[in-house]
Every structure is written in structure tokens, then in C-alpha cells.
């Protein structure tokens, strides 16, 4: 099976590509470095032609208006080229993402949606990680809400198992989470334990967080979108576990403490 992996240089795509290769699939990486651009549909056919399946991780949040249009258009083009098996990465509890999930369901597609909890790797890769590494403090509008952070290795394993298990998971929405609920403060404490560094979590109101993002140069419409998104995602709706990892992989999800130990050993939070 030849699998097109969008976002192949990103956090989930990199791991999906690795897991797919380990399962014996042929991976065709598709990010801008590989000539695939979500903003340039004219080039999509060259990437899709001759493949059997595609993993879709839109770089903007899947709830962003542009994502639904792009995912729907790519799904139609993929099916027309014979690439019928499509797996979309989405987010648990994100009402704004449902239009993108709907857009995937084009006639002829054998689609699966993988709705993930917050990634554990948000703490070690990306902007939150930079803040922790450099300032030793995470400022975030997560209050005291509990979240079952999911290890991206589990997400990748679920994606690849869904792709390689015939049509068992076609037409399904799989919700995946880690094995236990942690507040953002507890997650930062786990990271501090794993690193031996003193790290702090400072909860702020969504509006104050938006002001910080604006001060860092994020455009006003992106700030407004993210503030709304975080306010809804962090209102307690996601403070429950999901069984997708157990259902698809037949084992417990990886625990946050194991993730933190592994990332710390790899130097994820070593001060610059
Ligand atoms: N963070 C979370 O906790 C969470 C939870 C659930 C779901 N999600 C979803 O995860 C998705 C993001 O996935 P991720 O975290 O794996 O990605 P990521 O780490 O943010 O990486 C983005 C990837 O997309 C590529 N990319 C960026 N702009 C592109 C463009 N215009 N055309 C083609 N490729 C482009 C990047 O590579 P190049 O720059 O090389 O092109 C990179 O490979 C979002 O849809 C989000 O809603 C996130």
C-alpha cells in the first residue's frame, strides 16, 4: 500500500510516516518541502496519483474555515484518482472541526476520522514547549480543567492500524485519548519531575491569553479564532477518557509520565 502522508515534517505526520514504514507501507511524504501545498490545489494530483491511501492533517486547525474547503476538495480529487482510503486527523470536542470532518465524506471515499485529545507532545514540540524550555513557565488558559493528553505515537499507531485493517474502520469516527486525566498544572509537574527542572504553570483567562498572542505578533483574526477555540475546548467538555486506542490497538494508551521521561531523555526541555 502506498500512503500519502500530509504534514510529513510535522508532529503527527512524522510519526505516522514512521509507523507506516514499520508496518511495511510505502510512504509518500507530502509537505511543502515535498512539493505538496494545501494552498496550491493545482499540484495535488501529482502527489496523489498512483497512491492507495492518504493521511490528512491540515496545518491550520481543522476548525479553521479554510480547512473544510481544502479537505473536501482534496478528498474529491483523491477519490477521482483512485485514492479512496482517507484518514483525517481531527480534534475531540471541537465543534468548529465538524465541517471539515463532513467534507471528508465524499462519495466513493472509505474515510476514517481520528479525533485526538490534546497531544502530550504540545509540551515538548511547538510554541508551548519553547515557553517551558526558555522561561520555565507555561502561561495558558487551561485553568484547572482536566485533559487526557494523548501520546502522538499512539495516534500514529491508530492511524496505521486503521489503514491496514481492511475496511474495519471505514466510515468510523475514532476518539483517542491517553489513559488518565491531568490538569495542565499536573502535566507541567510531570514534566518538571522528568527533567529535574523547576517549571511552573500559570493559568490565565482566555482574553488575557489572546492579548499575549497579539503582543507576540499573531494577526487579530487568528487571535480571535484561537481565543474562542480554547475557551470552548477548555470548558470541561473534554474531561473524560476515550477508548479508541484500546479498541484499535488492543492495549492501554501510553501514559503521560512515560512520554515525559522519554522526551526529557531526548533533551526536549534542555535549556538553550
Ligand atoms: N495540537 C493538538 O493537541 C491537536 C489535537 C488534536 C488535533 N490536532 C490537529 O492536528 C493538526 C496539525 O497536525 P500536526 O500537529 O501534526 O501538524 P504540525 O506539527 O503543526 O505540522 C504542520 C505540518 O503541515 C505542513 N504544512 C504547513 N503548511 C502547509 C501547507 N500550506 N501545505 C502543505 N503542508 C503544510 C508542515 O510542513 P512544511 O512547513 O514543511 O510544509 C508540517 O509538516 C491540526 O489540524 C489540528 O487541529 C491538534
CSV table of C-alpha atoms and ligand atoms in Angstrom, one decimal:
chain,number,residue,atom,x,y,z
A,1,UNK,CA,0.0,0.0,0.0
A,2,UNK,CA,1.3,3.4,-0.9
A,3,UNK,CA,0.3,6.1,1.6
A,4,UNK,CA,0.4,9.8,1.1
A,5,UNK,CA,1.3,11.5,4.4
A,6,UNK,CA,0.5,15.1,4.5
A,7,UNK,CA,2.3,17.2,7.2
A,8,UNK,CA,5.1,14.6,7.0
A,9,UNK,CA,7.5,17.0,8.6
A,10,UNK,CA,5.1,17.9,11.4
A,11,UNK,CA,4.4,16.3,14.8
A,12,UNK,CA,1.7,13.8,13.8
A,13,UNK,CA,2.8,13.2,10.2
A,14,UNK,CA,6.4,12.4,11.0
A,15,UNK,CA,5.2,9.7,13.4
A,16,UNK,CA,2.5,8.4,11.0
A,17,UNK,CA,5.2,8.0,8.3
A,18,UNK,CA,7.5,6.1,10.7
A,19,UNK,CA,4.7,3.8,11.9
A,20,UNK,CA,3.6,3.2,8.3
A,21,UNK,CA,7.1,2.3,7.2
A,22,UNK,CA,7.4,-0.1,10.1
A,23,UNK,CA,4.2,-1.7,9.1
A,24,UNK,CA,5.6,-2.3,5.6
A,25,UNK,CA,3.7,0.5,3.8
A,26,UNK,CA,5.4,2.7,1.1
A,27,UNK,CA,5.3,6.3,2.3
A,28,UNK,CA,5.0,9.3,0.0
A,29,UNK,CA,5.7,12.3,2.3
A,30,UNK,CA,3.7,15.4,1.4
A,31,UNK,CA,4.5,18.7,2.9
A,32,UNK,CA,5.7,21.9,1.1
A,33,UNK,CA,9.3,20.6,1.1
A,34,UNK,CA,8.0,17.6,-1.0
A,35,UNK,CA,6.0,19.8,-3.4
A,36,UNK,CA,2.6,19.5,-1.8
A,37,UNK,CA,0.9,22.7,-0.7
A,38,UNK,CA,-2.6,22.9,0.7
A,39,UNK,CA,-2.8,26.3,-0.8
A,40,UNK,CA,-1.9,25.1,-4.3
A,41,UNK,CA,-4.5,22.6,-5.5
A,42,UNK,CA,-3.0,22.5,-9.0
A,43,UNK,CA,-0.1,20.4,-7.7
A,44,UNK,CA,-2.2,17.9,-5.7
A,45,UNK,CA,-2.8,15.3,-8.5
A,46,UNK,CA,1.0,14.8,-8.9
A,47,UNK,CA,1.2,13.8,-5.2
A,48,UNK,CA,-1.9,11.6,-5.2
A,49,UNK,CA,-1.7,9.8,-8.5
A,50,UNK,CA,-0.9,6.1,-8.0
A,51,UNK,CA,-1.3,6.1,-4.2
A,52,UNK,CA,-3.8,3.9,-2.4
A,53,UNK,CA,-4.4,5.9,0.8
A,54,UNK,CA,-3.8,9.3,2.3
A,55,UNK,CA,-3.4,10.7,5.8
A,56,UNK,CA,-4.7,14.2,6.1
A,57,UNK,CA,-3.5,16.6,8.7
A,58,UNK,CA,-4.4,20.1,7.8
A,59,UNK,CA,-1.8,22.5,9.2
A,60,UNK,CA,-4.3,25.1,10.3
A,61,UNK,CA,-6.6,24.0,13.0
A,62,UNK,CA,-9.2,21.6,11.4
A,63,UNK,CA,-11.9,24.0,12.6
A,64,UNK,CA,-10.5,26.9,10.7
A,65,UNK,CA,-12.8,27.8,7.7
A,66,UNK,CA,-10.2,27.1,5.1
A,67,UNK,CA,-9.6,23.6,6.3
A,68,UNK,CA,-13.1,22.3,5.4
A,69,UNK,CA,-12.9,23.6,1.8
A,70,UNK,CA,-9.4,22.2,1.3
A,71,UNK,CA,-10.1,18.8,2.8
A,72,UNK,CA,-13.3,18.4,0.8
A,73,UNK,CA,-11.6,19.4,-2.5
A,74,UNK,CA,-8.6,17.1,-1.8
A,75,UNK,CA,-10.9,14.2,-0.9
A,76,UNK,CA,-12.8,14.6,-4.2
A,77,UNK,CA,-9.6,14.8,-6.2
A,78,UNK,CA,-8.2,11.8,-4.4
A,79,UNK,CA,-11.2,9.6,-5.0
A,80,UNK,CA,-11.3,10.6,-8.7
A,81,UNK,CA,-7.6,9.4,-8.9
A,82,UNK,CA,-8.5,6.1,-7.2
A,83,UNK,CA,-7.1,7.1,-3.7
A,84,UNK,CA,-10.2,6.0,-1.8
A,85,UNK,CA,-8.8,5.2,1.7
A,86,UNK,CA,-8.6,8.5,3.6
A,87,UNK,CA,-7.8,9.1,7.3
A,88,UNK,CA,-8.3,12.6,8.7
A,89,UNK,CA,-6.8,13.9,11.9
A,90,UNK,CA,-9.3,15.9,13.9
A,91,UNK,CA,-9.9,17.0,17.5
A,92,UNK,CA,-12.1,15.8,20.3
A,93,UNK,CA,-14.8,18.1,21.4
A,94,UNK,CA,-14.1,20.7,18.7
A,95,UNK,CA,-17.5,21.7,17.3
A,96,UNK,CA,-15.6,24.0,14.8
A,97,UNK,CA,-14.0,20.9,13.3
A,98,UNK,CA,-17.2,19.1,12.3
A,99,UNK,CA,-17.5,20.9,8.9
A,100,UNK,CA,-14.0,19.6,8.0
A,101,UNK,CA,-15.0,16.0,9.1
A,102,UNK,CA,-18.2,16.3,7.0
A,103,UNK,CA,-16.1,17.5,4.0
A,104,UNK,CA,-14.1,14.3,4.1
A,105,UNK,CA,-17.2,12.1,3.4
A,106,UNK,CA,-17.3,12.4,-0.4
A,107,UNK,CA,-18.9,9.7,-2.4
A,108,UNK,CA,-16.6,6.8,-3.1
A,109,UNK,CA,-14.3,7.6,-0.1
A,110,UNK,CA,-13.5,5.0,2.5
A,111,UNK,CA,-12.9,7.5,5.2
A,112,UNK,CA,-11.9,7.4,8.9
A,113,UNK,CA,-11.8,10.3,11.2
A,114,UNK,CA,-9.3,10.1,14.2
A,115,UNK,CA,-10.4,12.7,16.8
A,116,UNK,CA,-7.5,13.2,19.1
A,117,UNK,CA,-7.3,14.6,22.6
A,118,UNK,CA,-4.7,17.3,23.2
A,119,UNK,CA,-1.3,16.0,22.2
A,120,UNK,CA,1.1,15.2,25.0
A,121,UNK,CA,3.8,16.5,22.6
A,122,UNK,CA,2.3,20.0,22.8
A,123,UNK,CA,4.5,20.3,25.9
A,124,UNK,CA,7.7,19.2,24.1
A,125,UNK,CA,7.3,20.4,20.4
A,126,UNK,CA,5.9,23.7,19.3
A,127,UNK,CA,5.2,27.1,20.9
A,128,UNK,CA,4.2,25.8,24.4
A,129,UNK,CA,7.4,23.8,24.5
A,130,UNK,CA,9.5,26.9,23.6
A,131,UNK,CA,7.9,28.8,26.5
A,132,UNK,CA,8.6,26.0,29.0
A,133,UNK,CA,12.1,25.5,27.8
A,134,UNK,CA,13.1,29.1,27.7
A,135,UNK,CA,11.2,30.7,30.6
A,136,UNK,CA,10.5,27.7,32.7
A,137,UNK,CA,6.8,28.7,32.8
A,138,UNK,CA,3.7,27.8,30.8
A,139,UNK,CA,1.2,30.6,30.5
A,140,UNK,CA,-2.0,29.0,29.2
A,141,UNK,CA,-5.8,29.5,29.5
A,142,UNK,CA,-6.3,25.9,30.8
A,143,UNK,CA,-7.4,26.8,34.3
A,144,UNK,CA,-7.9,23.7,36.4
A,145,UNK,CA,-9.6,21.7,33.7
A,146,UNK,CA,-8.5,18.1,33.2
A,147,UNK,CA,-7.5,16.6,29.9
A,148,UNK,CA,-6.4,13.1,28.9
A,149,UNK,CA,-3.3,14.1,26.9
A,150,UNK,CA,-2.7,11.5,24.1
A,151,UNK,CA,0.8,10.4,23.0
A,152,UNK,CA,1.2,11.1,19.3
A,153,UNK,CA,2.9,7.7,18.9
A,154,UNK,CA,-0.5,6.2,19.9
A,155,UNK,CA,-2.3,8.4,17.4
A,156,UNK,CA,0.1,7.3,14.7
A,157,UNK,CA,-0.3,3.6,15.6
A,158,UNK,CA,-4.1,4.0,15.5
A,159,UNK,CA,-3.9,5.7,12.1
A,160,UNK,CA,-1.8,3.0,10.6
A,161,UNK,CA,-3.8,0.2,12.2
A,162,UNK,CA,-7.0,1.7,10.8
A,163,UNK,CA,-5.4,1.9,7.3
A,164,UNK,CA,-4.1,-1.6,7.3
A,165,UNK,CA,-7.1,-3.4,8.8
A,166,UNK,CA,-9.1,-3.6,5.5
A,167,UNK,CA,-12.4,-1.7,5.8
A,168,UNK,CA,-13.0,-2.4,9.5
A,169,UNK,CA,-12.7,1.2,10.5
A,170,UNK,CA,-14.0,2.8,7.2
A,171,UNK,CA,-16.9,5.1,7.9
A,172,UNK,CA,-15.9,5.4,11.6
A,173,UNK,CA,-15.0,8.2,13.9
A,174,UNK,CA,-12.4,7.0,16.4
A,175,UNK,CA,-11.8,9.1,19.5
A,176,UNK,CA,-8.4,8.6,21.1
A,177,UNK,CA,-7.0,9.9,24.4
A,178,UNK,CA,-4.4,9.0,26.9
A,179,UNK,CA,-5.1,6.7,29.9
A,180,UNK,CA,-5.7,9.3,32.6
A,181,UNK,CA,-6.9,12.9,33.2
A,182,UNK,CA,-4.4,15.5,34.1
A,183,UNK,CA,-4.8,19.3,34.6
A,184,UNK,CA,-2.3,21.5,32.8
A,185,UNK,CA,-0.6,22.1,36.1
A,186,UNK,CA,-0.3,18.4,36.8
A,187,UNK,CA,1.1,17.8,33.3
A,188,UNK,CA,3.7,20.6,33.8
A,189,UNK,CA,4.6,19.0,37.2
A,190,UNK,CA,5.1,15.6,35.4
A,191,UNK,CA,7.5,17.4,33.0
A,192,UNK,CA,9.3,19.0,35.9
A,193,UNK,CA,9.7,15.6,37.6
A,194,UNK,CA,11.1,14.1,34.4
A,195,UNK,CA,13.6,16.9,33.8
A,196,UNK,CA,14.6,17.8,37.3
A,197,UNK,CA,13.9,21.4,36.4
A,198,UNK,CA,11.7,23.8,38.3
A,199,UNK,CA,8.8,24.5,35.9
A,200,UNK,CA,5.6,26.4,36.6
A,201,UNK,CA,2.1,26.6,35.1
A,202,UNK,CA,0.4,30.0,35.2
A,203,UNK,CA,-3.3,29.8,34.2
A,204,UNK,CA,-4.7,32.9,32.6
A,205,UNK,CA,-8.1,33.9,31.3
A,206,UNK,CA,-8.7,33.3,27.6
A,207,UNK,CA,-8.9,37.1,26.9
A,208,UNK,CA,-5.6,37.7,28.6
A,209,UNK,CA,-4.0,34.9,26.6
A,210,UNK,CA,-5.3,36.5,23.4
A,211,UNK,CA,-3.6,39.7,24.4
A,212,UNK,CA,-0.3,37.9,24.9
A,213,UNK,CA,-0.7,36.2,21.4
A,214,UNK,CA,-1.4,39.7,19.9
A,215,UNK,CA,1.7,41.1,21.6
A,216,UNK,CA,3.7,38.2,20.0
A,217,UNK,CA,2.5,39.4,16.6
A,218,UNK,CA,-0.4,37.0,15.8
A,219,UNK,CA,-2.9,38.6,13.5
A,220,UNK,CA,-6.2,39.8,15.1
A,221,UNK,CA,-8.4,37.3,13.3
A,222,UNK,CA,-6.2,34.4,14.3
A,223,UNK,CA,-6.1,35.6,17.9
A,224,UNK,CA,-10.0,35.9,18.0
A,225,UNK,CA,-10.3,32.4,16.5
A,226,UNK,CA,-7.8,30.8,19.0
A,227,UNK,CA,-9.4,32.6,22.0
A,228,UNK,CA,-12.8,31.2,21.0
A,229,UNK,CA,-11.4,27.8,20.3
A,230,UNK,CA,-9.5,27.4,23.6
A,231,UNK,CA,-12.4,28.9,25.6
A,232,UNK,CA,-14.7,26.1,24.2
A,233,UNK,CA,-12.2,23.3,24.2
A,234,UNK,CA,-11.2,24.0,27.8
A,235,UNK,CA,-14.6,24.4,29.3
A,236,UNK,CA,-14.6,20.9,30.7
A,237,UNK,CA,-16.3,19.1,27.8
A,238,UNK,CA,-13.1,17.0,27.1
A,239,UNK,CA,-12.5,16.0,30.8
A,240,UNK,CA,-13.2,12.3,30.0
A,241,UNK,CA,-11.3,9.4,28.6
A,242,UNK,CA,-11.9,7.9,25.1
A,243,UNK,CA,-11.4,4.2,24.2
A,244,UNK,CA,-10.0,4.4,20.6
A,245,UNK,CA,-6.5,3.3,21.4
A,246,UNK,CA,-7.8,0.2,23.3
A,247,UNK,CA,-10.4,-0.6,20.7
A,248,UNK,CA,-8.0,-0.4,17.7
A,249,UNK,CA,-4.7,-1.5,19.2
A,250,UNK,CA,-6.0,-3.8,21.9
A,251,UNK,CA,-3.8,-2.3,24.6
A,252,UNK,CA,-3.7,0.6,27.0
A,253,UNK,CA,-2.6,4.1,25.7
A,254,UNK,CA,0.9,5.3,26.7
A,255,UNK,CA,0.9,7.2,29.9
A,256,UNK,CA,2.0,10.9,30.1
A,257,UNK,CA,4.7,10.1,32.6
A,258,UNK,CA,6.4,7.7,30.2
A,259,UNK,CA,6.1,10.3,27.4
A,260,UNK,CA,7.7,13.0,29.7
A,261,UNK,CA,10.6,10.6,30.7
A,262,UNK,CA,11.2,9.8,27.0
A,263,UNK,CA,11.1,13.4,25.8
A,264,UNK,CA,13.3,14.6,28.8
A,265,UNK,CA,15.9,11.9,27.9
A,266,UNK,CA,15.9,13.1,24.3
A,267,UNK,CA,16.7,16.7,25.6
A,268,UNK,CA,13.3,18.2,24.7
A,269,UNK,CA,13.4,20.7,27.6
A,270,UNK,CA,17.1,21.3,27.9
A,271,UNK,CA,17.7,25.0,28.4
A,272,UNK,CA,19.3,26.7,25.3
B,1,LIG,N1,-2.2,20.1,19.0
B,1,LIG,C1,-3.1,19.3,19.4
B,1,LIG,O1,-3.2,18.9,20.6
B,1,LIG,C2,-4.1,18.7,18.5
B,1,LIG,C3,-5.1,17.8,18.9
B,1,LIG,C4,-6.0,17.2,18.0
B,1,LIG,C5,-5.9,17.6,16.6
B,1,LIG,N2,-5.0,18.5,16.2
B,1,LIG,C6,-4.9,18.8,14.8
B,1,LIG,O2,-3.6,18.5,14.3
B,1,LIG,C7,-3.4,19.2,13.1
B,1,LIG,C8,-2.0,19.6,12.9
B,1,LIG,O3,-1.2,18.5,12.9
B,1,LIG,P1,0.3,18.4,13.5
B,1,LIG,O4,0.3,19.0,14.9
B,1,LIG,O5,0.8,17.1,13.2
B,1,LIG,O6,1.0,19.4,12.5
B,1,LIG,P2,2.2,20.4,12.8
B,1,LIG,O7,3.2,19.7,13.7
B,1,LIG,O8,1.7,21.7,13.2
B,1,LIG,O9,2.9,20.5,11.4
B,1,LIG,C9,2.3,21.0,10.3
B,1,LIG,C10,2.7,20.2,9.1
B,1,LIG,O10,2.0,20.7,7.9
B,1,LIG,C11,2.9,21.2,6.9
B,1,LIG,N3,2.4,22.4,6.3
B,1,LIG,C12,2.3,23.6,6.8
B,1,LIG,N4,1.7,24.4,5.9
B,1,LIG,C13,1.5,23.7,4.8
B,1,LIG,C14,0.9,24.0,3.5
B,1,LIG,N5,0.5,25.2,3.2
B,1,LIG,N6,0.8,23.0,2.6
B,1,LIG,C15,1.3,21.7,2.9
B,1,LIG,N7,1.8,21.4,4.1
B,1,LIG,C16,1.9,22.4,5.0
B,1,LIG,C17,4.2,21.4,7.7
B,1,LIG,O11,5.3,21.1,6.8
B,1,LIG,P3,6.0,22.2,5.9
B,1,LIG,O12,6.1,23.5,6.7
B,1,LIG,O13,7.3,21.6,5.6
B,1,LIG,O14,5.1,22.3,4.7
B,1,LIG,C18,4.2,20.3,8.7
B,1,LIG,O15,4.6,19.1,8.2
B,1,LIG,C19,-4.4,20.4,13.1
B,1,LIG,O16,-5.4,20.1,12.1
B,1,LIG,C20,-5.0,20.3,14.5
B,1,LIG,O17,-6.4,20.7,14.5
B,1,LIG,C21,-4.1,19.0,17.1
